[in-house]
Amino acid sequence: MNVLMSKTLVTRLQLVILSLAMLGFASGCATGVGGKATNTAANVLLPAAEEEKLGDQMRGQVRAEFTILDNPEIQGYIRELGAKIVRASGNQPRGISYTFDVIDGNEINAFTTPGGDIYIYTGLIKAAENEAELIGVIAHEVAHVTNRHIAEKLVASYGLQTVLDMALGQNAGTLTQLGATLGAQGYLLKYGRDQESEADRDGLNYMVRAGYDPNGFVTFFKKLEARGGGGIEMLSSHPLPKSRIDQARAIIRKMGNTPDNLGTARLQEMKKKL
Ligand SMILES: [Zn+2]
């Protein structure tokens, strides 16, 4: 770590700690900071193992809020795609055990709860034209986990001690409140613009490493934009879709040769079973 980096890290750590000390919560502060320094700060403040424990505490509540699709073949299919992306990401951070589930619902949406629990609506599967479009969303959600965005938002909103207490099952009231927020919003917490950009960028890299055409992410994003962004996790924050599409295209151009596998036939086959 060079001097500049460690200075940035200290400044950002101070910012987060100051926010917590002053307010106990600070949803605005975490939104503006992103990048690897914050990633490190999240690791320091909330170890991945604690995020995983919190996920364990919340899982039952989340599953009670939503209807999990009763279709082992589709569930297995989504888990297979999820596992491909987790492998491509280097299965990080250590301590997180990813899970992938399909929610029976027509919303074109996906969301992630603490501890790497990723939920995909049947509506999203139906809206995708090929596997690359679908796995692009999964890769984006996995990238929120690898970048510790959920940990950052939780700590900024609730304070580190409260999150640690919740992880240990010692703050049932706040845990229930967190679950209710999730139910009301359909996804956990709104990410900031830097976090969305980071998830877009890393997600594109994961899908390419998994052998998929990254343009699937772009075509699906355009589709979401055309339908209107209300309530869709991927479009829940600035920057505006146009600039994110431009950013994704620029990243893909820089990658040079990318796979052209779209997986159209397989997804169409799976959609018939829905
Ligand atoms: Zn996102």
Short mmCIF file of C-alpha atoms and ligand atoms in Angstrom, two decimals:
data_model
loop_
_atom_site.label_atom_id
_atom_site.label_comp_id
_atom_site.label_asym_id
_atom_site.label_seq_id
_atom_site.Cartn_x
_atom_site.Cartn_y
_atom_site.Cartn_z
CA MET A 1 0.00 0.00 0.00
CA ASN A 2 1.52 3.35 -0.98
CA VAL A 3 1.35 6.52 1.06
CA LEU A 4 -1.42 8.06 -1.00
CA MET A 5 -3.60 4.99 -0.66
CA SER A 6 -3.13 4.72 3.06
CA LYS A 7 -3.93 8.42 3.44
CA THR A 8 -7.13 7.95 1.48
CA LEU A 9 -8.00 4.94 3.58
CA VAL A 10 -7.47 6.83 6.82
CA THR A 11 -9.59 9.72 5.58
CA ARG A 12 -12.42 7.45 4.57
CA LEU A 13 -12.24 5.43 7.75
CA GLN A 14 -12.40 8.67 9.69
CA LEU A 15 -15.39 9.77 7.63
CA VAL A 16 -17.28 6.58 8.36
CA ILE A 17 -16.36 6.56 12.04
CA LEU A 18 -17.27 10.24 12.35
CA SER A 19 -20.64 9.58 10.74
CA LEU A 20 -21.36 6.77 13.13
CA ALA A 21 -20.25 8.71 16.16
CA MET A 22 -22.26 11.81 15.27
CA LEU A 23 -25.45 10.27 14.04
CA GLY A 24 -25.59 6.61 14.79
CA PHE A 25 -26.76 6.35 11.22
CA ALA A 26 -25.67 8.20 8.11
CA SER A 27 -27.27 6.91 4.98
CA GLY A 28 -26.03 9.86 2.95
CA CYS A 29 -22.38 9.56 3.87
CA ALA A 30 -21.74 6.07 2.65
CA THR A 31 -23.49 6.85 -0.62
CA GLY A 32 -20.83 9.29 -1.71
CA VAL A 33 -17.86 7.07 -1.04
CA GLY A 34 -16.91 4.09 -3.07
CA GLY A 35 -13.93 2.33 -4.52
CA LYS A 36 -11.37 0.05 -3.05
CA ALA A 37 -10.55 2.24 -0.05
CA THR A 38 -14.14 1.96 1.18
CA ASN A 39 -14.06 -1.70 0.39
CA THR A 40 -11.14 -1.97 2.79
CA ALA A 41 -12.99 0.16 5.31
CA ALA A 42 -15.97 -2.20 5.14
CA ASN A 43 -13.67 -5.14 5.75
CA VAL A 44 -12.22 -3.41 8.75
CA LEU A 45 -15.55 -2.33 10.15
CA LEU A 46 -17.69 -5.37 9.48
CA PRO A 47 -15.88 -8.65 8.82
CA ALA A 48 -17.47 -10.79 6.11
CA ALA A 49 -18.03 -13.55 8.66
CA GLU A 50 -20.26 -11.18 10.65
CA GLU A 51 -22.20 -10.21 7.53
CA GLU A 52 -22.70 -13.93 6.89
CA LYS A 53 -24.02 -14.42 10.44
CA LEU A 54 -26.45 -11.54 9.93
CA GLY A 55 -27.58 -13.22 6.71
CA ASP A 56 -28.22 -16.41 8.68
CA GLN A 57 -30.35 -14.44 11.15
CA MET A 58 -32.37 -12.80 8.38
CA ARG A 59 -32.84 -15.69 5.96
CA GLY A 60 -35.99 -17.13 7.50
CA GLN A 61 -37.62 -13.72 7.66
CA VAL A 62 -36.80 -12.97 4.01
CA ARG A 63 -38.17 -16.30 2.88
CA ALA A 64 -41.36 -15.70 4.84
CA GLU A 65 -41.83 -12.32 3.10
CA PHE A 66 -41.60 -13.70 -0.43
CA THR A 67 -42.88 -16.76 -2.25
CA ILE A 68 -39.96 -18.93 -3.29
CA LEU A 69 -40.65 -20.58 -6.65
CA ASP A 70 -41.55 -24.24 -6.28
CA ASN A 71 -39.65 -25.49 -9.34
CA PRO A 72 -36.46 -27.46 -8.59
CA GLU A 73 -35.30 -27.34 -12.21
CA ILE A 74 -35.43 -23.55 -12.45
CA GLN A 75 -33.94 -23.16 -8.96
CA GLY A 76 -31.11 -25.51 -9.96
CA TYR A 77 -30.57 -23.58 -13.17
CA ILE A 78 -30.22 -20.23 -11.36
CA ARG A 79 -27.92 -21.82 -8.77
CA GLU A 80 -25.75 -23.16 -11.58
CA LEU A 81 -25.47 -19.70 -13.18
CA GLY A 82 -24.79 -18.18 -9.76
CA ALA A 83 -22.04 -20.71 -9.03
CA LYS A 84 -20.37 -19.87 -12.36
CA ILE A 85 -20.23 -16.19 -11.42
CA VAL A 86 -19.05 -16.86 -7.87
CA ARG A 87 -16.20 -18.98 -9.28
CA ALA A 88 -15.37 -16.25 -11.81
CA SER A 89 -15.23 -13.68 -8.99
CA GLY A 90 -12.66 -15.75 -7.10
CA ASN A 91 -15.25 -16.78 -4.48
CA GLN A 92 -14.71 -13.73 -2.31
CA PRO A 93 -14.92 -12.29 0.25
CA ARG A 94 -13.88 -15.20 2.42
CA GLY A 95 -16.55 -16.01 4.96
CA ILE A 96 -19.51 -15.38 2.63
CA SER A 97 -21.56 -18.40 1.51
CA TYR A 98 -23.61 -17.36 -1.50
CA THR A 99 -27.15 -18.62 -2.02
CA PHE A 100 -29.36 -18.12 -5.10
CA ASP A 101 -33.14 -18.38 -5.04
CA VAL A 102 -35.95 -17.60 -7.44
CA ILE A 103 -38.93 -15.60 -6.16
CA ASP A 104 -42.28 -16.39 -7.75
CA GLY A 105 -43.33 -12.95 -8.94
CA ASN A 106 -43.73 -10.93 -12.12
CA GLU A 107 -41.46 -8.07 -11.12
CA ILE A 108 -38.41 -7.65 -13.31
CA ASN A 109 -36.09 -7.45 -10.37
CA ALA A 110 -33.33 -8.99 -8.31
CA PHE A 111 -31.93 -8.14 -4.91
CA THR A 112 -29.31 -9.24 -2.45
CA THR A 113 -29.51 -9.55 1.32
CA PRO A 114 -26.59 -9.72 3.79
CA GLY A 115 -24.29 -12.71 3.55
CA GLY A 116 -24.56 -13.07 -0.24
CA ASP A 117 -28.16 -14.27 -0.48
CA ILE A 118 -29.27 -13.36 -3.99
CA TYR A 119 -32.91 -13.44 -5.11
CA ILE A 120 -34.08 -13.35 -8.74
CA TYR A 121 -37.75 -12.87 -9.71
CA THR A 122 -39.34 -15.15 -12.29
CA GLY A 123 -40.36 -11.91 -14.05
CA LEU A 124 -36.69 -11.13 -14.64
CA ILE A 125 -36.01 -14.58 -16.07
CA LYS A 126 -39.01 -14.18 -18.41
CA ALA A 127 -37.86 -10.72 -19.51
CA ALA A 128 -34.36 -11.91 -20.48
CA GLU A 129 -33.86 -13.05 -24.05
CA ASN A 130 -30.70 -15.01 -23.48
CA GLU A 131 -28.55 -16.41 -20.69
CA ALA A 132 -26.01 -13.59 -21.04
CA GLU A 133 -28.71 -11.03 -20.12
CA LEU A 134 -29.72 -13.06 -17.09
CA ILE A 135 -26.21 -13.82 -15.87
CA GLY A 136 -25.30 -10.14 -16.33
CA VAL A 137 -27.81 -9.28 -13.58
CA ILE A 138 -26.54 -12.10 -11.35
CA ALA A 139 -22.96 -10.88 -11.88
CA HIS A 140 -24.00 -7.32 -10.94
CA GLU A 141 -25.57 -8.58 -7.70
CA VAL A 142 -22.51 -10.73 -6.85
CA ALA A 143 -20.30 -7.67 -7.42
CA HIS A 144 -22.28 -5.74 -4.77
CA VAL A 145 -21.29 -8.52 -2.34
CA THR A 146 -17.62 -8.78 -3.35
CA ASN A 147 -17.29 -5.01 -3.02
CA ARG A 148 -18.87 -5.14 0.47
CA HIS A 149 -21.56 -2.63 -0.55
CA ILE A 150 -24.18 -4.26 1.66
CA ALA A 151 -21.89 -4.15 4.67
CA GLU A 152 -21.14 -0.49 3.97
CA LYS A 153 -24.80 0.47 3.74
CA LEU A 154 -25.77 -1.51 6.83
CA VAL A 155 -23.04 -0.03 8.97
CA ALA A 156 -23.79 3.47 7.69
CA SER A 157 -27.52 3.08 8.36
CA TYR A 158 -27.51 1.25 11.67
CA GLY A 159 -24.06 1.71 13.18
CA LEU A 160 -21.46 -1.03 13.59
CA GLN A 161 -22.46 -2.13 17.08
CA THR A 162 -26.12 -2.56 16.15
CA VAL A 163 -25.16 -4.59 13.05
CA LEU A 164 -22.82 -6.78 15.13
CA ASP A 165 -25.58 -7.25 17.75
CA MET A 166 -28.05 -8.22 15.01
CA ALA A 167 -25.52 -10.72 13.62
CA LEU A 168 -25.33 -12.35 17.05
CA GLY A 169 -29.13 -12.41 17.39
CA GLN A 170 -28.98 -9.86 20.20
CA ASN A 171 -31.11 -7.16 18.63
CA ALA A 172 -34.28 -8.82 17.45
CA GLY A 173 -36.22 -5.55 17.19
CA THR A 174 -33.87 -3.92 14.70
CA LEU A 175 -33.53 -7.18 12.79
CA THR A 176 -37.31 -7.32 12.36
CA GLN A 177 -37.32 -3.67 11.28
CA LEU A 178 -34.60 -4.41 8.71
CA GLY A 179 -36.66 -7.31 7.38
CA ALA A 180 -39.76 -5.09 7.16
CA THR A 181 -37.79 -2.47 5.20
CA LEU A 182 -36.76 -5.18 2.83
CA GLY A 183 -40.36 -6.32 2.39
CA ALA A 184 -41.57 -2.78 1.74
CA GLN A 185 -38.83 -1.85 -0.70
CA GLY A 186 -38.35 -5.13 -2.49
CA TYR A 187 -34.64 -4.76 -2.06
CA LEU A 188 -32.49 -3.98 0.89
CA LEU A 189 -30.99 -0.55 0.65
CA LYS A 190 -30.43 1.84 -2.18
CA TYR A 191 -26.85 1.76 -3.34
CA GLY A 192 -24.93 4.89 -4.24
CA ARG A 193 -23.78 5.87 -7.71
CA ASP A 194 -20.18 4.77 -7.14
CA GLN A 195 -21.42 1.45 -5.84
CA GLU A 196 -23.60 0.90 -8.92
CA SER A 197 -20.70 1.81 -11.22
CA GLU A 198 -18.42 -0.58 -9.36
CA ALA A 199 -20.98 -3.40 -9.51
CA ASP A 200 -21.48 -2.78 -13.25
CA ARG A 201 -17.72 -2.87 -13.90
CA ASP A 202 -16.88 -5.93 -11.81
CA GLY A 203 -20.03 -7.73 -12.94
CA LEU A 204 -18.96 -7.31 -16.58
CA ASN A 205 -15.57 -8.79 -15.75
CA TYR A 206 -17.12 -11.76 -13.95
CA MET A 207 -19.48 -12.57 -16.82
CA VAL A 208 -16.62 -12.46 -19.34
CA ARG A 209 -14.51 -14.73 -17.11
CA ALA A 210 -17.49 -17.08 -16.93
CA GLY A 211 -17.49 -17.20 -20.74
CA TYR A 212 -20.46 -14.94 -21.63
CA ASP A 213 -20.88 -12.08 -24.06
CA PRO A 214 -20.79 -8.92 -21.89
CA ASN A 215 -23.08 -7.14 -24.35
CA GLY A 216 -25.88 -9.14 -22.75
CA PHE A 217 -25.60 -6.78 -19.78
CA VAL A 218 -25.99 -3.77 -22.07
CA THR A 219 -29.00 -5.11 -23.98
CA PHE A 220 -30.79 -6.05 -20.76
CA PHE A 221 -30.02 -2.70 -19.18
CA LYS A 222 -31.51 -0.94 -22.20
CA LYS A 223 -34.58 -3.10 -21.89
CA LEU A 224 -35.00 -2.11 -18.23
CA GLU A 225 -34.52 1.53 -19.09
CA ALA A 226 -37.18 1.33 -21.81
CA ARG A 227 -39.67 -0.11 -19.32
CA GLY A 228 -38.97 2.64 -16.78
CA GLY A 229 -36.69 2.23 -13.83
CA GLY A 230 -39.13 2.40 -10.89
CA GLY A 231 -38.21 -0.07 -8.17
CA ILE A 232 -35.65 -1.96 -10.19
CA GLU A 233 -32.49 -2.58 -8.13
CA MET A 234 -30.16 -2.16 -11.07
CA LEU A 235 -31.67 1.25 -11.90
CA SER A 236 -32.27 2.36 -8.33
CA SER A 237 -29.71 5.12 -8.30
CA HIS A 238 -27.71 7.59 -10.28
CA PRO A 239 -25.78 7.77 -12.51
CA LEU A 240 -28.58 7.75 -15.04
CA PRO A 241 -28.98 4.64 -17.18
CA LYS A 242 -27.59 6.39 -20.27
CA SER A 243 -24.23 7.10 -18.65
CA ARG A 244 -24.09 3.61 -17.17
CA ILE A 245 -24.72 2.09 -20.58
CA ASP A 246 -21.97 4.30 -22.00
CA GLN A 247 -19.65 3.24 -19.18
CA ALA A 248 -20.43 -0.46 -19.77
CA ARG A 249 -19.75 -0.08 -23.49
CA ALA A 250 -16.43 1.66 -22.78
CA ILE A 251 -15.41 -1.14 -20.39
CA ILE A 252 -16.31 -3.79 -22.99
CA ARG A 253 -14.33 -1.95 -25.70
CA LYS A 254 -11.26 -1.89 -23.45
CA MET A 255 -11.55 -5.63 -22.85
CA GLY A 256 -10.79 -6.30 -26.52
CA ASN A 257 -11.72 -9.85 -27.41
CA THR A 258 -14.70 -11.03 -25.41
CA PRO A 259 -16.72 -14.26 -25.65
CA ASP A 260 -19.70 -14.21 -28.00
CA ASN A 261 -21.67 -16.85 -26.09
CA LEU A 262 -25.22 -15.56 -25.43
CA GLY A 263 -26.77 -18.88 -24.41
CA THR A 264 -30.04 -18.04 -26.19
CA ALA A 265 -31.29 -21.59 -26.81
CA ARG A 266 -30.76 -22.73 -23.23
CA LEU A 267 -32.60 -19.81 -21.67
CA GLN A 268 -35.50 -20.14 -24.10
CA GLU A 269 -35.71 -23.83 -23.14
CA MET A 270 -35.78 -22.96 -19.43
CA LYS A 271 -38.42 -20.26 -19.91
CA LYS A 272 -40.80 -22.87 -21.29
CA LYS A 273 -40.69 -24.58 -17.90
CA LEU A 274 -41.83 -21.47 -16.04
ZN ZN B 1 -26.94 -2.52 -8.22
#
